[in-house]
Coordinates of C-alpha atoms (C1' of nucleotides) in Angstrom, one line a residue:
Chain A
M5 CA 12.1 -22.5 15.4
R6 CA 12.1 -20.4 18.2
T7 CA 11.4 -21.8 21.8
A8 CA 10.2 -18.7 23.1
P9 CA 7.2 -16.4 21.9
T10 CA 9.5 -13.6 20.9
V11 CA 8.0 -12.4 17.7
L12 CA 5.2 -9.7 18.5
H13 CA 2.6 -8.6 16.1
L14 CA 0.6 -5.3 16.8
D15 CA -2.6 -4.6 14.9
M16 CA -4.5 -1.4 15.8
D17 CA -8.2 -2.1 16.2
A18 CA -10.4 -0.6 13.5
F19 CA -7.6 1.9 12.9
F20 CA -8.9 4.8 10.7
A21 CA -12.5 4.6 12.2
A22 CA -11.2 4.3 15.7
A23 CA -8.8 7.6 15.2
E24 CA -11.9 9.5 13.9
Q25 CA -13.8 8.6 17.0
A26 CA -11.2 9.7 19.2
A27 CA -11.1 12.9 17.2
K28 CA -14.6 13.5 17.1
P29 CA -16.5 12.8 20.6
S30 CA -19.6 12.7 19.0
L31 CA -18.9 9.6 17.0
R32 CA -17.9 7.5 20.0
G33 CA -19.9 4.4 20.3
K34 CA -21.5 5.1 17.1
P35 CA -21.2 3.2 13.7
V36 CA -18.4 5.1 11.6
V37 CA -17.3 4.1 8.2
V38 CA -14.2 5.5 6.5
G39 CA -13.5 5.1 2.9
G40 CA -14.1 6.9 -0.5
L41 CA -17.4 8.7 -0.8
G42 CA -17.7 8.9 -4.6
P43 CA -20.1 6.7 -6.6
R44 CA -17.4 4.0 -6.7
G45 CA -16.1 4.3 -3.4
V46 CA -15.3 1.4 -1.0
V47 CA -14.9 0.9 2.7
S48 CA -11.4 1.3 4.2
T49 CA -12.4 0.8 7.8
A50 CA -15.7 0.3 9.5
S51 CA -15.8 0.9 13.4
Y52 CA -16.8 -2.1 15.4
E53 CA -20.3 -0.5 15.9
A54 CA -20.8 -0.5 12.0
R55 CA -19.5 -4.0 11.5
R56 CA -22.6 -5.1 13.6
F57 CA -24.5 -4.0 10.5
G58 CA -22.3 -6.2 8.3
V59 CA -20.2 -3.4 7.0
H60 CA -16.5 -4.4 6.3
S61 CA -13.4 -3.3 4.5
A62 CA -13.3 -3.5 0.8
M63 CA -17.1 -3.5 0.5
P64 CA -18.7 -0.9 -2.1
M65 CA -19.5 2.2 -0.1
A66 CA -23.3 1.9 -1.6
Q67 CA -23.8 -1.2 -0.2
A68 CA -22.5 -0.2 3.2
R69 CA -24.9 2.7 3.0
R70 CA -27.6 0.3 2.5
L71 CA -26.6 -1.7 5.4
A72 CA -25.8 1.1 7.8
P73 CA -27.8 4.1 6.5
N74 CA -27.2 6.2 9.8
A75 CA -23.6 5.4 10.1
A76 CA -21.3 8.7 9.8
Y77 CA -19.3 8.3 6.4
L78 CA -16.1 9.9 6.5
I79 CA -13.1 10.1 3.9
P80 CA -9.6 9.1 5.1
R81 CA -7.5 11.7 6.8
F82 CA -3.9 10.3 6.2
T83 CA -2.2 13.1 7.8
L84 CA -3.8 12.2 11.2
Y85 CA -3.3 8.5 10.9
R86 CA 0.3 9.1 9.9
A87 CA 0.9 11.0 12.9
V88 CA -0.9 8.5 15.4
S89 CA 0.8 5.6 13.6
E90 CA 4.4 7.3 14.1
Q91 CA 3.6 7.7 17.9
V92 CA 2.8 4.0 18.0
M93 CA 6.0 2.8 16.0
E94 CA 8.1 4.9 18.3
L95 CA 6.6 2.9 21.3
L96 CA 7.6 -0.2 19.4
R97 CA 10.9 0.9 18.7
R98 CA 11.4 1.0 22.5
L99 CA 10.9 -2.6 22.8
S100 CA 13.6 -3.7 20.0
P101 CA 15.3 -2.1 17.3
L102 CA 14.1 -4.6 14.8
V103 CA 10.6 -3.2 14.0
E104 CA 8.9 -4.1 10.8
P105 CA 5.9 -2.0 9.8
L106 CA 3.5 -3.6 7.5
S107 CA 1.2 -0.6 7.1
L108 CA 0.1 2.5 9.3
D109 CA -1.5 0.1 11.8
E110 CA 0.4 -2.9 11.9
A111 CA 4.0 -4.1 12.6
F112 CA 6.2 -7.0 13.7
V113 CA 8.7 -6.7 16.6
D114 CA 11.6 -9.1 17.4
L115 CA 11.7 -8.9 20.9
E116 CA 14.7 -11.4 20.8
A117 CA 16.8 -8.6 19.2
G118 CA 16.1 -6.8 22.4
A119 CA 16.9 -9.1 25.1
A120 CA 16.7 -12.8 25.9
I121 CA 13.0 -13.3 27.1
D122 CA 10.8 -15.9 28.5
T123 CA 7.1 -16.6 28.1
A124 CA 6.0 -14.6 31.2
S125 CA 7.9 -11.6 30.4
A126 CA 6.9 -11.5 26.6
R127 CA 3.4 -11.4 27.8
A128 CA 4.2 -8.8 30.2
V129 CA 5.8 -6.7 27.3
G130 CA 2.8 -7.2 25.2
E131 CA 0.4 -6.0 27.9
R132 CA 2.4 -2.9 28.9
L133 CA 2.6 -2.2 25.1
R134 CA -1.2 -2.2 24.8
R135 CA -1.5 0.1 27.8
D136 CA 1.1 2.6 26.5
I137 CA -0.4 2.9 23.2
R138 CA -3.9 3.7 25.0
A139 CA -2.3 6.2 27.1
L140 CA -0.3 7.9 24.3
T141 CA -3.0 7.6 21.6
G142 CA -6.1 6.9 23.2
L143 CA -6.5 4.0 20.9
S144 CA -6.5 0.3 21.3
G145 CA -4.4 -2.3 19.7
S146 CA -4.4 -6.0 19.8
V147 CA -1.2 -8.1 20.4
G148 CA -0.1 -11.7 19.1
L149 CA 3.0 -13.2 20.7
A150 CA 4.7 -16.3 19.2
G151 CA 7.6 -18.1 17.9
S152 CA 7.0 -16.8 14.4
K153 CA 5.5 -14.2 12.3
M154 CA 2.7 -16.2 11.2
L155 CA 1.5 -17.2 14.5
A156 CA 2.1 -13.9 16.0
K157 CA -0.3 -12.4 13.2
I158 CA -2.9 -15.3 13.8
G159 CA -2.4 -14.6 17.4
S160 CA -3.4 -10.8 17.1
E161 CA -6.2 -11.4 14.8
R162 CA -7.6 -14.0 17.6
A163 CA -6.9 -11.3 20.1
K164 CA -9.0 -8.8 18.4
P165 CA -10.4 -6.5 19.5
D166 CA -8.4 -5.2 22.2
G167 CA -6.9 -8.4 23.7
L168 CA -3.6 -10.2 23.6
V169 CA -3.0 -13.9 22.6
L170 CA 0.3 -15.5 23.2
I171 CA 0.9 -19.0 21.2
E172 CA 3.1 -21.0 23.3
P173 CA 5.8 -22.7 21.0
G174 CA 5.1 -26.2 20.8
T175 CA 1.3 -25.7 20.5
E176 CA 1.3 -24.5 17.0
R177 CA 0.1 -27.6 15.0
E178 CA -2.6 -28.3 17.5
L179 CA -3.7 -24.8 17.0
L180 CA -3.6 -24.5 13.5
G181 CA -4.9 -28.0 12.5
P182 CA -8.6 -27.2 12.7
L183 CA -8.4 -23.7 11.1
T184 CA -9.7 -22.9 7.7
V185 CA -7.0 -22.6 5.1
R186 CA -7.9 -19.0 4.7
T187 CA -6.4 -18.3 8.0
L188 CA -2.7 -18.7 6.5
P189 CA -0.9 -15.9 4.7
G190 CA -0.9 -16.0 1.1
V191 CA -4.3 -18.0 0.8
G192 CA -7.0 -15.7 -0.5
P193 CA -10.3 -16.3 -2.4
A194 CA -8.6 -17.9 -5.6
T195 CA -6.3 -20.2 -3.6
G196 CA -9.0 -21.1 -0.9
E197 CA -11.4 -22.1 -3.7
H198 CA -8.6 -24.2 -5.6
L199 CA -7.9 -26.1 -2.4
R200 CA -11.5 -26.6 -1.6
R201 CA -12.1 -28.2 -4.9
A202 CA -9.1 -30.3 -4.2
G203 CA -10.9 -31.3 -0.8
M204 CA -8.9 -29.3 1.4
T205 CA -10.6 -27.0 3.8
T206 CA -8.5 -27.1 7.0
V207 CA -4.8 -26.5 7.6
A208 CA -4.5 -30.1 9.0
E209 CA -5.8 -31.3 5.6
L210 CA -3.1 -29.4 3.8
A211 CA -0.4 -30.9 6.2
E212 CA -1.7 -34.3 5.2
A213 CA -1.6 -33.8 1.6
G214 CA 2.1 -33.3 1.5
E215 CA 4.5 -30.8 -0.2
D216 CA 4.3 -32.6 -3.5
E217 CA 0.5 -32.5 -3.8
L218 CA 0.5 -28.9 -2.6
V219 CA 3.0 -27.9 -5.3
R220 CA 1.1 -29.7 -8.0
L221 CA -1.9 -27.7 -7.1
V222 CA -0.7 -24.3 -6.5
G223 CA 2.6 -24.0 -7.9
K224 CA 6.4 -24.3 -6.6
A225 CA 6.9 -21.5 -4.5
H226 CA 3.5 -21.2 -3.2
G227 CA 3.1 -24.8 -2.5
A228 CA 6.2 -25.2 -0.6
A229 CA 5.4 -22.3 1.3
L230 CA 2.0 -23.3 2.1
Y231 CA 3.2 -26.9 3.2
R232 CA 5.7 -25.2 5.6
M233 CA 3.2 -22.9 7.0
A234 CA 0.6 -25.9 7.6
L235 CA 3.2 -27.4 9.7
G236 CA 3.6 -24.5 11.7
H237 CA 7.1 -23.6 10.3
D238 CA 7.8 -20.1 9.4
E239 CA 11.5 -18.8 9.7
R240 CA 10.8 -15.5 8.0
P241 CA 12.9 -13.0 10.0
V242 CA 11.7 -9.7 11.1
V243 CA 13.1 -7.2 8.8
A244 CA 13.3 -3.6 9.7
E245 CA 14.2 -1.7 6.4
R246 CA 12.6 -2.8 3.3
E247 CA 13.5 -0.9 0.2
T248 CA 10.6 0.3 -2.3
K249 CA 10.4 -1.5 -5.5
S250 CA 8.0 0.6 -7.1
V251 CA 6.1 3.7 -7.1
S252 CA 2.5 4.3 -8.8
V253 CA -0.4 6.5 -8.8
E254 CA -4.1 5.3 -10.1
D255 CA -7.5 7.2 -10.3
T256 CA -10.8 5.5 -10.7
F257 CA -13.3 7.9 -12.4
D258 CA -16.8 8.6 -11.1
T259 CA -17.9 7.9 -14.7
D260 CA -16.1 6.0 -17.4
L261 CA -13.8 7.9 -19.8
H262 CA -14.8 7.7 -23.5
D263 CA -13.1 10.7 -24.9
R264 CA -9.6 9.5 -26.1
V265 CA -8.3 13.0 -25.7
R266 CA -9.6 13.2 -22.1
V267 CA -7.8 9.8 -21.5
R268 CA -4.6 11.1 -22.8
T269 CA -4.9 14.1 -20.5
E270 CA -5.5 12.0 -17.5
V271 CA -2.6 9.7 -18.5
D272 CA -0.4 12.8 -18.4
R273 CA -1.5 14.0 -15.0
L274 CA -1.0 10.6 -13.6
A275 CA 2.4 10.6 -15.1
E276 CA 3.3 13.8 -13.4
R277 CA 1.8 12.9 -10.0
C278 CA 3.7 9.5 -10.1
V279 CA 7.1 11.3 -10.9
R280 CA 6.7 13.8 -8.1
R281 CA 6.0 10.9 -5.8
L282 CA 9.2 9.2 -7.1
R283 CA 11.3 12.3 -6.7
E284 CA 9.9 13.0 -3.1
A285 CA 11.2 9.5 -2.3
G286 CA 14.5 10.4 -3.9
H287 CA 14.2 7.5 -6.5
S288 CA 14.3 7.1 -10.1
G289 CA 13.4 4.2 -12.2
R290 CA 13.7 2.4 -15.6
T291 CA 10.4 0.6 -16.2
V292 CA 7.3 2.7 -16.9
V293 CA 3.9 1.0 -16.3
L294 CA 0.5 2.1 -17.8
K295 CA -2.6 0.3 -16.2
V296 CA -5.9 0.6 -17.9
R297 CA -9.1 -0.8 -16.3
R298 CA -12.0 -0.8 -18.9
Y299 CA -15.7 -0.4 -18.6
D300 CA -16.0 -4.0 -18.0
F301 CA -13.5 -4.1 -15.3
S302 CA -11.1 -6.0 -17.2
T303 CA -7.6 -4.7 -16.5
L304 CA -4.5 -4.8 -18.5
T305 CA -1.1 -3.4 -18.2
R306 CA 1.6 -2.3 -20.6
S307 CA 5.1 -1.5 -19.7
E308 CA 8.4 -0.1 -21.3
T309 CA 11.9 -0.5 -20.0
L310 CA 14.2 2.5 -20.5
R311 CA 17.9 2.3 -21.1
G312 CA 18.6 4.0 -17.9
P313 CA 16.6 5.1 -14.7
T314 CA 14.7 8.5 -14.9
D315 CA 12.9 10.8 -12.9
D316 CA 12.2 13.0 -15.7
P317 CA 8.3 14.0 -15.9
V318 CA 8.7 14.4 -19.7
V319 CA 10.4 11.2 -20.3
V320 CA 7.7 9.2 -18.2
R321 CA 4.9 11.2 -20.1
E322 CA 6.1 10.3 -23.6
A323 CA 6.7 6.6 -22.4
V324 CA 3.2 6.2 -21.0
G325 CA 1.9 8.2 -24.1
R326 CA 3.5 5.6 -26.3
L327 CA 2.0 2.6 -24.1
L328 CA -1.3 4.2 -24.3
E329 CA -1.2 4.1 -28.1
S330 CA -1.0 0.3 -28.0
V331 CA -4.3 0.3 -26.0
D332 CA -7.9 -0.1 -27.2
T333 CA -10.1 2.1 -25.0
T334 CA -13.5 1.9 -26.8
G335 CA -16.2 0.9 -24.8
G336 CA -14.9 3.3 -22.0
V337 CA -12.2 3.5 -19.3
R338 CA -12.8 3.1 -15.7
L339 CA -9.3 3.5 -14.2
L340 CA -6.1 4.8 -15.2
G341 CA -2.6 4.2 -13.5
V342 CA 0.9 5.1 -14.1
G343 CA 3.7 3.3 -12.3
V344 CA 7.7 3.4 -12.2
S345 CA 9.6 0.1 -11.2
G346 CA 13.1 -1.0 -11.5
L347 CA 14.0 1.8 -9.1
A348 CA 17.5 3.2 -8.5
D349 CA 18.3 5.7 -5.8
Y350 CA 20.7 7.6 -8.0
T351 CA 19.1 9.9 -10.2
Q352 CA 19.6 10.9 -13.8
E353 CA 22.3 13.5 -13.1
D354 CA 24.3 11.0 -11.5
L355 CA 24.0 8.7 -14.3
F356 CA 24.9 11.7 -16.7
A357 CA 28.0 12.7 -14.6
Q358 CA 28.8 8.9 -14.7
A359 CA 28.4 8.7 -18.4
A360 CA 30.3 11.8 -19.0
A361 CA 33.1 10.4 -16.6
E362 CA 33.0 7.3 -18.5
E363 CA 33.2 9.0 -22.1
R364 CA 36.2 11.0 -20.6
A365 CA 38.0 7.9 -19.4
A366 CA 37.4 6.2 -22.7
R367 CA 38.7 9.2 -24.6
E368 CA 41.9 9.2 -22.8
A369 CA 42.2 5.4 -23.1
A370 CA 41.7 5.9 -26.7
G371 CA 44.0 8.6 -27.3
G372 CA 41.4 11.4 -27.3
D373 CA 39.8 11.1 -30.8
G374 CA 36.5 12.2 -29.6
G375 CA 34.2 9.3 -30.6
R376 CA 30.6 9.1 -29.6
T377 CA 29.5 7.0 -27.0
D378 CA 27.1 4.1 -27.9
G379 CA 23.8 3.9 -27.3
P380 CA 20.9 6.1 -26.4
A381 CA 21.0 8.4 -23.3
P382 CA 19.7 7.2 -20.2
G383 CA 15.9 7.8 -20.4
E384 CA 15.7 7.2 -24.0
A385 CA 13.5 4.0 -25.0
V386 CA 15.3 0.8 -25.6
R387 CA 12.7 -0.1 -28.1
G388 CA 10.0 1.9 -30.2
A389 CA 10.4 5.2 -31.5
A390 CA 12.2 7.3 -29.3
D391 CA 10.8 10.4 -30.5
G392 CA 11.2 13.9 -28.9
G393 CA 14.9 13.8 -27.8
A394 CA 14.0 15.9 -24.7
A395 CA 15.5 13.3 -22.4
G396 CA 16.8 14.9 -19.2
T397 CA 16.6 18.4 -20.2
V398 CA 13.7 19.5 -18.1
R399 CA 14.8 19.6 -14.3
D400 CA 13.0 21.8 -12.6
G401 CA 9.3 22.4 -12.3
L402 CA 7.0 19.6 -13.6
P403 CA 5.9 21.0 -17.1
G404 CA 2.2 21.4 -17.4
S405 CA 1.7 20.6 -13.7
P406 CA -1.0 21.7 -11.4
E407 CA -3.3 23.5 -13.6
P408 CA -5.2 26.0 -11.6
V409 CA -8.7 24.5 -10.9
A410 CA -11.4 26.9 -10.1
A411 CA -12.1 25.4 -6.7
P412 CA -15.9 25.0 -5.8
A413 CA -16.7 26.5 -2.5
E414 CA -17.6 22.8 -1.2
R415 CA -14.0 21.6 -2.3
R416 CA -12.5 23.8 0.7
F417 CA -14.3 22.0 3.5
P418 CA -14.2 18.3 2.8
A419 CA -16.5 16.3 5.0
G420 CA -14.6 15.3 8.4
H421 CA -11.9 17.8 8.2
D422 CA -10.9 19.8 10.9
V423 CA -11.6 23.5 11.2
R424 CA -11.4 26.6 13.3
H425 CA -13.9 29.3 14.0
A426 CA -12.8 32.6 15.1
E427 CA -15.6 32.7 17.6
F428 CA -16.7 29.1 18.2
G429 CA -13.1 27.3 18.3
A430 CA -12.2 24.0 17.0
G431 CA -14.4 21.5 15.3
W432 CA -15.0 19.6 12.2
V433 CA -16.8 19.5 8.9
Q434 CA -20.0 17.5 9.3
G435 CA -21.2 18.1 6.0
S436 CA -21.1 20.8 3.2
G437 CA -23.7 21.6 0.8
V438 CA -24.4 24.3 -1.6
R439 CA -22.3 27.3 -0.5
R440 CA -22.9 26.1 3.3
V441 CA -20.7 24.3 5.7
T442 CA -21.9 22.5 8.7
V443 CA -19.5 22.4 11.6
R444 CA -19.7 20.1 14.9
F445 CA -17.8 22.1 17.3
E446 CA -15.9 19.6 19.5
E447 CA -12.3 18.2 19.9
P448 CA -10.5 15.1 21.2
G449 CA -10.7 16.1 24.9
S450 CA -14.2 17.7 24.8
A451 CA -17.6 16.4 25.4
P452 CA -19.6 15.9 22.4
G453 CA -20.2 19.3 20.8
R454 CA -23.0 21.4 19.1
V455 CA -23.5 21.8 15.2
R456 CA -23.7 25.1 13.5
T457 CA -23.8 26.0 9.9
F458 CA -22.0 28.8 8.1
W459 CA -21.6 30.3 4.6
A460 CA -18.6 28.6 2.8
D461 CA -17.0 32.0 2.3
D462 CA -17.4 33.0 6.1
P463 CA -13.9 34.5 6.8
A464 CA -14.0 33.6 10.3
L465 CA -14.0 29.8 9.4
E466 CA -10.9 28.0 8.2
L467 CA -9.3 24.6 7.7
S468 CA -6.9 23.4 10.4
E469 CA -4.6 20.7 11.0
P470 CA -5.6 17.6 13.0
L471 CA -5.4 18.0 16.8
P472 CA -3.5 15.3 18.9
L473 CA -5.9 12.6 20.1
V474 CA -4.6 12.8 23.5
P475 CA -3.6 16.3 24.8
P476 CA 0.2 16.6 25.0
V477 CA 0.0 16.9 29.1
A478 CA -1.1 13.4 29.2
E479 CA 2.2 12.3 27.6
A480 CA 4.2 13.7 30.2
A481 CA 2.2 11.4 32.7
M482 CA 2.7 8.3 30.5
P483 CA 4.5 5.5 32.1
R484 CA 8.4 5.1 31.1
H485 CA 10.2 1.9 30.6
G486 CA 13.5 0.9 32.2
D487 CA 12.3 1.4 35.7
G488 CA 12.1 -2.1 37.3
E489 CA 11.2 -5.6 35.9
H490 CA 13.0 -6.8 32.9
Q491 CA 15.6 -5.7 30.5
G492 CA 17.3 -2.8 31.5
R493 CA 18.9 -2.5 28.1
P494 CA 22.0 -0.3 28.1
G495 CA 21.8 1.8 25.0
A496 CA 18.1 1.7 24.7
D497 CA 17.4 5.4 25.4
Q498 CA 14.8 5.9 28.0
S499 CA 15.1 9.8 27.9
S500 CA 13.2 12.0 26.0
C501 CA 9.9 11.2 24.3
P502 CA 9.5 13.8 21.9
A503 CA 6.2 15.4 22.2
S504 CA 4.7 13.6 19.2
R505 CA 1.8 15.7 18.1
P506 CA 0.6 15.6 14.4
K507 CA 3.2 17.4 12.1
S508 CA 1.7 20.3 10.6
R509 CA 3.1 21.3 7.1
S510 CA 4.8 18.4 5.8
A511 CA 2.1 15.7 5.2
S512 CA -0.8 18.0 4.0
R513 CA 0.4 17.6 0.4
S514 CA 0.3 13.9 0.5
E515 CA -3.3 14.0 2.1
K516 CA -4.7 15.9 -0.7
A517 CA -3.3 13.3 -2.9
A518 CA -4.8 10.6 -1.1
G519 CA -8.3 12.3 -0.8
S520 CA -8.4 13.3 -4.5
S521 CA -9.8 10.4 -6.3
G522 CA -12.9 11.7 -7.0
D523 CA -14.3 12.5 -3.6
S524 CA -16.2 15.6 -3.8
G525 CA -16.3 16.2 -0.2
S526 CA -20.1 16.3 -0.3
G527 CA -20.7 13.3 1.6
R528 CA -22.3 14.0 4.8
A529 CA -21.5 12.6 8.2
R530 CA -24.5 11.8 10.5
P531 CA -23.7 11.0 14.0
Chain B
dT6 C1' -24.2 -5.2 -5.0
dC7 C1' -21.0 -3.7 -8.2
dT8 C1' -16.3 -3.9 -7.2
dG9 C1' -10.2 1.9 -4.1
dG10 C1' -5.3 2.7 -4.0
dG11 C1' -0.8 1.5 -3.0
dG12 C1' 2.0 -2.1 -2.8
dT13 C1' 4.5 -7.4 -3.1
dC14 C1' 5.7 -11.8 -5.1
dC15 C1' 5.2 -15.5 -8.5
dT16 C1' 4.5 -17.5 -13.2
dA17 C1' 5.2 -18.1 -18.0
dG18 C1' 6.6 -17.3 -22.6
dG19 C1' 9.7 -15.5 -25.7
dA20 C1' 14.1 -12.9 -26.9
dC21 C1' 18.9 -13.3 -26.6
dC22 C1' 23.2 -15.2 -25.4
dC23 C1' 26.6 -18.4 -24.2
Chain C
dT13 C1' 24.5 -28.7 -40.2
dC14 C1' 21.4 -29.8 -36.7
dT15 C1' 20.3 -29.9 -31.8
dG16 C1' 20.3 -28.6 -26.9
dG17 C1' 20.3 -26.6 -22.4
dG18 C1' 20.8 -22.9 -19.0
dG19 C1' 20.7 -18.2 -17.7
dT20 C1' 19.0 -13.5 -17.8
dC21 C1' 16.0 -9.8 -19.1
dC22 C1' 11.5 -8.2 -20.7
dT23 C1' 6.4 -8.3 -20.7
dA24 C1' 1.9 -9.4 -19.1
dG25 C1' -1.1 -11.1 -16.0
dG26 C1' -2.7 -12.8 -11.6
dA27 C1' -3.1 -13.4 -6.4
dC28 C1' -2.5 -11.5 -2.3
dC29 C1' -2.2 -8.0 1.5
dC30 C1' -3.4 -3.8 4.1

DNA sequence: TCTGGGGTCCTAGGACCC
DNA sequence: TCTGGGGTCCTAGGACCC
């Protein structure tokens, strides 16, 4: 247990919604809801103004619209959020080399890995971080400081919005005791209900119950962890690099799929999308997973482990095809998903090269009688009919992939996205209807702007990349570290802050993928 | 009111091997 | 011939997190 509050947890406030408000001056101070706009969409983030109407994350969008009919409804723009997130993470890395991102808007920092630090200087570091984040991005973040991850996170939660809470080591149990069990990480709706039925609603009651009782109630690992947390003990280290364990993609359909052939083609597309992501991440994997959510929301998975790792779209497609055959889809399919786990960072060629080398070695050792190697080739199924035999032969170009879709005009201007008009300059799509696009002309630094409507095929109007939330000139004026006060750590470079404006090319593809789950882009934003 | 998408970790049973 | 235990891998499902 640390004796100084050297674990920092940063949590950006209503991140997606706040980024949109920063990008769109007319939305500042107004309720903003970011999420899927389709009939089955849910809320990703609600601005604090929208939360006052009762809107919150994970709520069905239809419900949000009833609660806050006048809010602006926007689909997520991950290109923008990633760019801002990268700026923030860079600030964190200046505090310490040990930064553990949890998501785009959240991270732990181990300040002890920077320099020895006492309570007062930890607080100063946290406050300065919050100022720097605001100066660099225009957004607010909340900071928790404590002697462990769990308490740092509880601290940032209590600090929200736009605050800092430092939990003095030694005061943990006193602080935790009266809190609800749901405060503890790992206690969700199910465990919370389970504990409640056993008569435990506060953290103090968990501590009283004792480890044996908790293990009996919720299982070995969970019970033991719960007991330690209840006592305020949490020794989990801040881990900078965590390797990916699986890659998956899934789609919920606006209406249930009944046609078996359609189900099959959707599974094929998902397999290709999944493999594309797998390859982009430089991975291959052994276990292929098919996920099916039926009309009644019952969800099942089927998996198949291959003899060796693959990143071959044909192999993955054939595997999920086999898996699909074992699933009853009568009644309708709501969601389909394809995933690959058991990741290796070597690819199939490496494996083939390795297999070939082993074969050569074996032949030499055996006196060169040219015997065959045992077992199926990598990528071939361990069980089931390993039909096809095309394993590993397709390298370039994902077969059958992106089929040209006749894009309707509305598709070109998704609500909320940035555009540029030859005459009127920068703006964003406020709504798009039949062959028309409504644009509000404003940008991060400007005053709230005016709305104009164009034909969707107006050549003067084009989509553009997100603009930086804070004009680059403001970055130059941003305070630097290393000047005075604490920790002039040698080696921590104070030199160049790369002008981090949103990157253009690279991210646009993943953004498309992120927004593709049936969002037609026809949702209207109404400031 | 009708429930997204991307992950992680744990449990439990059966197969298989020693 | 019968019985047993432990370890590892695979599969399926569930809880949880952001």
